[in-house]
Short mmCIF file of N, CA, C and O in Angstrom, two decimals:
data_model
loop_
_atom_site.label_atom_id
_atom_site.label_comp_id
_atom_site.label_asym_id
_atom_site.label_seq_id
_atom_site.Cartn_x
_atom_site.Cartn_y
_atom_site.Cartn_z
N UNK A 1 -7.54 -4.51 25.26
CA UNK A 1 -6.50 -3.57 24.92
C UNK A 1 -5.72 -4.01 23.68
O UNK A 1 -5.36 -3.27 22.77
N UNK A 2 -5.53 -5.29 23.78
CA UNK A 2 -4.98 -5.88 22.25
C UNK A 2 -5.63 -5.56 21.31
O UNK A 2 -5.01 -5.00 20.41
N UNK A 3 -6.96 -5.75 21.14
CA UNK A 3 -7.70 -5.21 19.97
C UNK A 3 -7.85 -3.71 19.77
O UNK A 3 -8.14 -3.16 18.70
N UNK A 4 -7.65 -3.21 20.79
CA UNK A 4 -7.39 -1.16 19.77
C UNK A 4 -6.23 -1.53 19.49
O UNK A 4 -6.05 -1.51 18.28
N UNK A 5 -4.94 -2.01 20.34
CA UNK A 5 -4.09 -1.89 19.32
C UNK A 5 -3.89 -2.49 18.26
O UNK A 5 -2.86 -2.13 17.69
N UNK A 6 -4.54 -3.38 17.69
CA UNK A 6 -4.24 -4.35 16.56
C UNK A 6 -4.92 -3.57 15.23
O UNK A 6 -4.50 -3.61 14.07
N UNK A 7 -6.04 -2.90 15.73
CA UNK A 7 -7.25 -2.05 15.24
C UNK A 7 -6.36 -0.80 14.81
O UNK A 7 -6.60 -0.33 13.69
N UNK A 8 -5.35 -0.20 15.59
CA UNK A 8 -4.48 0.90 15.46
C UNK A 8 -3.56 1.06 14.04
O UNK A 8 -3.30 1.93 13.20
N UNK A 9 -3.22 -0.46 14.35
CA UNK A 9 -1.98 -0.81 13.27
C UNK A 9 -2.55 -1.25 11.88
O UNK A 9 -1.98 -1.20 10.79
N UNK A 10 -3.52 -1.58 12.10
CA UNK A 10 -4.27 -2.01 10.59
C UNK A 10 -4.85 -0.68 10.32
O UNK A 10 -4.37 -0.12 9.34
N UNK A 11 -5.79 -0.03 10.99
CA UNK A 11 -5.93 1.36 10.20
C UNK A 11 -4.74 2.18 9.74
O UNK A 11 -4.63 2.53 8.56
N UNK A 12 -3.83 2.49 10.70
CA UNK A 12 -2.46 3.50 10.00
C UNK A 12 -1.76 2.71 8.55
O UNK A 12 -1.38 3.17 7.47
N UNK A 13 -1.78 1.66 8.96
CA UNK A 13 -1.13 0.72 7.69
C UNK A 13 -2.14 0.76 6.58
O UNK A 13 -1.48 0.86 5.55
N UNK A 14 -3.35 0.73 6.29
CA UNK A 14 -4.83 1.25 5.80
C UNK A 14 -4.39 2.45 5.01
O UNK A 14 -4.30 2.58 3.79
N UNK A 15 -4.07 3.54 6.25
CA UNK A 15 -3.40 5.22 5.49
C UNK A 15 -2.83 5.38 5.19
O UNK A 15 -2.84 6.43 4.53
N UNK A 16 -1.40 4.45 5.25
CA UNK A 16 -0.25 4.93 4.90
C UNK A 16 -0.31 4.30 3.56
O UNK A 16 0.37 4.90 2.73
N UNK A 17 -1.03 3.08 3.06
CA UNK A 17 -0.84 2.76 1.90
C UNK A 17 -2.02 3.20 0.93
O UNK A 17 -1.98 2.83 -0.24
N UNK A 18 -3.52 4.30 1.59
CA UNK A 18 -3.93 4.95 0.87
C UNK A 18 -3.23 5.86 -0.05
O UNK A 18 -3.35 6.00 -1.27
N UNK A 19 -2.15 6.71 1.20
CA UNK A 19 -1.98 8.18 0.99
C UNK A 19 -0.91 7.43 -0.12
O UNK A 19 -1.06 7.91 -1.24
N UNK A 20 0.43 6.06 -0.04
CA UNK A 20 1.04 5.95 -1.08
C UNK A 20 0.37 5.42 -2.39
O UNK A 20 1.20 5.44 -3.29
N UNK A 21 -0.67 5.03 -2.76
CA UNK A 21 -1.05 4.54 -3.86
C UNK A 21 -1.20 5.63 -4.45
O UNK A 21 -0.39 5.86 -5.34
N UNK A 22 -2.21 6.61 -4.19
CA UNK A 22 -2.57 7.86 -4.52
C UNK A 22 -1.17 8.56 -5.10
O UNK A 22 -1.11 8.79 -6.30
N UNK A 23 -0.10 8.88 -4.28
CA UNK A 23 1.41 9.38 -5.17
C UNK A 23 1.67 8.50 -6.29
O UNK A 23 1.87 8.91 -7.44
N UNK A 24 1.67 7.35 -5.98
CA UNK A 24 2.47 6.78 -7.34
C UNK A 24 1.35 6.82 -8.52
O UNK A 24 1.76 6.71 -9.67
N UNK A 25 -0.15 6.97 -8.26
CA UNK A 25 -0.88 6.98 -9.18
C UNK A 25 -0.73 8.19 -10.03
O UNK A 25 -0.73 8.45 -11.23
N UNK A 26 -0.57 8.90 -8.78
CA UNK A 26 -0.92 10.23 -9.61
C UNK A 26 0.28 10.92 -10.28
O UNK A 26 0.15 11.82 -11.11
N UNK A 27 1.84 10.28 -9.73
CA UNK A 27 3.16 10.55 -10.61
C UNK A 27 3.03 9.66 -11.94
O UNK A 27 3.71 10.14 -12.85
N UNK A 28 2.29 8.38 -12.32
CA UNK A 28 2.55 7.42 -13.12
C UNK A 28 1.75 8.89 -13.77
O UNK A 28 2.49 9.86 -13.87
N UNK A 29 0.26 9.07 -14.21
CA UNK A 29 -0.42 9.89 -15.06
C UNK A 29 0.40 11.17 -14.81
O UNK A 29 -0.41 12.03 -15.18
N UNK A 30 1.27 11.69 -14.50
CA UNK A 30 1.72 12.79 -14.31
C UNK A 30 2.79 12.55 -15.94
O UNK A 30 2.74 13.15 -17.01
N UNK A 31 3.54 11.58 -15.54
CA UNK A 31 4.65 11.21 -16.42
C UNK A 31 4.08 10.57 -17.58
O UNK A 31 4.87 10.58 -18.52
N UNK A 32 2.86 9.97 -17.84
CA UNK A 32 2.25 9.50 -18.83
C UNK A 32 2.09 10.66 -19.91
O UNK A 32 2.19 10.65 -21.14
N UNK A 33 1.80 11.76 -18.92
CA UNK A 33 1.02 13.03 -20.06
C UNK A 33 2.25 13.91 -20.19
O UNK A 33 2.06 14.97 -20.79
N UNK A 34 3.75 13.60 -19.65
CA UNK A 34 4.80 14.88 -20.37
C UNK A 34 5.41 13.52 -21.37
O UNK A 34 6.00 13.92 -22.37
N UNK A 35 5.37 12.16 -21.25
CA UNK A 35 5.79 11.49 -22.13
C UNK A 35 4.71 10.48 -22.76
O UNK A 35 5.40 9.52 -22.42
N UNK A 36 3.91 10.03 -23.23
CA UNK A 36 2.76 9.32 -23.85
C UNK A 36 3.42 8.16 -24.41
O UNK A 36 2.80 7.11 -24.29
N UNK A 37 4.86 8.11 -25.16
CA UNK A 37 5.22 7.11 -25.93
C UNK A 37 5.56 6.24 -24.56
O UNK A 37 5.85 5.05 -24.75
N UNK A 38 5.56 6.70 -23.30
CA UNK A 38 6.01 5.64 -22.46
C UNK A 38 5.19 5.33 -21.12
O UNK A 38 5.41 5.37 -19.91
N UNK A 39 3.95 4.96 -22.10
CA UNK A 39 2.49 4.76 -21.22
C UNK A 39 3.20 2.83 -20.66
O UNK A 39 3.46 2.30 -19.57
N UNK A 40 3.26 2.36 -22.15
CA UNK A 40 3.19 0.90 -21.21
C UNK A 40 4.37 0.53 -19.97
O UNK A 40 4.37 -0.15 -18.94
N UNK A 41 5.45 1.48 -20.77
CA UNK A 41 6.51 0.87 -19.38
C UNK A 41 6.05 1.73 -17.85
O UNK A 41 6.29 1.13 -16.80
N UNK A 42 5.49 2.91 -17.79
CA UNK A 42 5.40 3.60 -16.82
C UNK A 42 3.87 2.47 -16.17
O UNK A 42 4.12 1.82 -15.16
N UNK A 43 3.33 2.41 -16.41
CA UNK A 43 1.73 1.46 -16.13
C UNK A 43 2.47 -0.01 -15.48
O UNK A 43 2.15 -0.51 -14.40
N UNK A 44 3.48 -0.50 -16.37
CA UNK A 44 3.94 -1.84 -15.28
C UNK A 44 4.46 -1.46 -14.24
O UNK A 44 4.11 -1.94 -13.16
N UNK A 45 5.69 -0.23 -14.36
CA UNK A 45 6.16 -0.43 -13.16
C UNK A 45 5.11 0.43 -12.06
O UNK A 45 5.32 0.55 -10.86
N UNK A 46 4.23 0.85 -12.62
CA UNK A 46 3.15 1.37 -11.44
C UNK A 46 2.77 0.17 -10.68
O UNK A 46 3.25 -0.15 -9.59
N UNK A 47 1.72 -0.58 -11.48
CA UNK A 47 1.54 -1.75 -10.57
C UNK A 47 1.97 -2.83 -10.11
O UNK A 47 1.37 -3.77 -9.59
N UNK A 48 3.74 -2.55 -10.48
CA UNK A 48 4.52 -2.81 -9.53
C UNK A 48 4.43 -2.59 -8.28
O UNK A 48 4.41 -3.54 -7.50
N UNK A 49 4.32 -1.08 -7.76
CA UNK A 49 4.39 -0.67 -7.12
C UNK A 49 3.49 -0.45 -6.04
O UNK A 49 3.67 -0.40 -4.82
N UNK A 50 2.25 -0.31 -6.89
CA UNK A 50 1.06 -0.73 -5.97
C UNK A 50 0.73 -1.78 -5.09
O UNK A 50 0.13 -1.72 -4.02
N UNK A 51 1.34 -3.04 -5.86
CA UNK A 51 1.13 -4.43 -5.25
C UNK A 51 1.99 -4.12 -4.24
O UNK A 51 1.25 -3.93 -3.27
N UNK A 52 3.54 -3.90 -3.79
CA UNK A 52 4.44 -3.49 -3.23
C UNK A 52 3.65 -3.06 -2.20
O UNK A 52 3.70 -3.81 -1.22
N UNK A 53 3.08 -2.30 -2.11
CA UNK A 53 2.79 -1.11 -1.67
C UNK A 53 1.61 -1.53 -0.54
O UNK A 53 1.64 -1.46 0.69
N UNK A 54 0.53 -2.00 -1.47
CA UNK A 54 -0.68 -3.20 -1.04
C UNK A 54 -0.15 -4.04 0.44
O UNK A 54 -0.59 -4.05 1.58
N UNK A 55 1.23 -4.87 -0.36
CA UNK A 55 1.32 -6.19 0.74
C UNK A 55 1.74 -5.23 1.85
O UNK A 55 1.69 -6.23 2.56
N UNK A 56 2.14 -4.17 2.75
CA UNK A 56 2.18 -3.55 3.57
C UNK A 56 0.79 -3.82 4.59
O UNK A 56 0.88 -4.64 5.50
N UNK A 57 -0.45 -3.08 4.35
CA UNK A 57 -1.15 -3.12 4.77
C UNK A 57 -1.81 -5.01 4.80
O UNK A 57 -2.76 -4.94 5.58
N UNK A 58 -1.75 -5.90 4.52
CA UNK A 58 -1.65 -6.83 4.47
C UNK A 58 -1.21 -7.84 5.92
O UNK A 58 -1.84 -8.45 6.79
N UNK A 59 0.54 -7.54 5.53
CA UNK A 59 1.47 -8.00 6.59
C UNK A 59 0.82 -7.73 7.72
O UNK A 59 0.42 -8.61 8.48
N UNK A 60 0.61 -6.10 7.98
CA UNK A 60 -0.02 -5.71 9.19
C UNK A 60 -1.22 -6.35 9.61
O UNK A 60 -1.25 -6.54 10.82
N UNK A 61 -2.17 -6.72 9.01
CA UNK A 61 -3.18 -7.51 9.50
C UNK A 61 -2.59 -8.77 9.96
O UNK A 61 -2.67 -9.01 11.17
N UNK A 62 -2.07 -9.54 9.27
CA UNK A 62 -1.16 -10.52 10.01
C UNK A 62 -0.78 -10.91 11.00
O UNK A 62 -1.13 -11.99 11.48
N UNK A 63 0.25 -9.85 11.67
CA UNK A 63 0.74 -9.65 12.66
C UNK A 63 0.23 -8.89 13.37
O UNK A 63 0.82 -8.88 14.45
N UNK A 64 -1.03 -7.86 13.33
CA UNK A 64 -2.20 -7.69 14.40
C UNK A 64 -2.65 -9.04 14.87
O UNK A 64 -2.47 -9.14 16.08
N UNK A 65 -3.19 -10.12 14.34
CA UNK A 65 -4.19 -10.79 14.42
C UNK A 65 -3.18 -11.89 15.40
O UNK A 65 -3.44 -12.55 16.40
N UNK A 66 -1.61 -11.69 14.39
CA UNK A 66 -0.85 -12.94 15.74
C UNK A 66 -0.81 -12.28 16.85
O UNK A 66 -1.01 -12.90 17.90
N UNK A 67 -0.56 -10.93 16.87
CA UNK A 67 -0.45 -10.51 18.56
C UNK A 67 -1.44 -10.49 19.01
O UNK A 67 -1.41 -10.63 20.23
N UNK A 68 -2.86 -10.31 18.38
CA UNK A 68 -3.84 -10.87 19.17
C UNK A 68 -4.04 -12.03 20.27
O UNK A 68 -4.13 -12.18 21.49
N UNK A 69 -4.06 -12.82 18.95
CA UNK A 69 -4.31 -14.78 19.42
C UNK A 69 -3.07 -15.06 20.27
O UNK A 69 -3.10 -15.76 21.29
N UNK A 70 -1.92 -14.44 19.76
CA UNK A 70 -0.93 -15.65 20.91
C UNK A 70 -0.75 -14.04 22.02
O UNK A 70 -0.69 -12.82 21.89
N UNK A 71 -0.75 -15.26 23.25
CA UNK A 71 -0.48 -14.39 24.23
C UNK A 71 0.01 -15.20 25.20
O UNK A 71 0.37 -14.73 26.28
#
């Protein structure tokens, strides 16, 4: 039973940081093409944000895997 749920929390955490990469990707090129002169600052703080965004799904494996093992 620990493992669907651990399995639960790493997939939703999986989606939730699909479905956010996808927004900020697609607002960074959104804002790239009504402003162009401000490709490089909009591109850092994107993958700012991505990484941000990334360690989410991450953590969650983490702390699936401790509530696994310790019991």
């Amino acid at each position: 039973m620990n493992m669907i749920a651990a399995a639960i929390a790493i997939g939703l955490s999986a989606l939730g940081a699909g479905i956010g990469n996808g927004l900020i990707v697609s607002k960074t090129v959104e804002g790239i093409s009504r402003q162009p002169e401000l490709k490089g600052a909009l591109q850092t703080t994107m993958f700012i944000g991505v990484g941000l965004v990334e360690a989410i799904p991450i953590i969650s494996v983490v702390f699936a895997l401790l509530f696994y093992f310790v019991k």
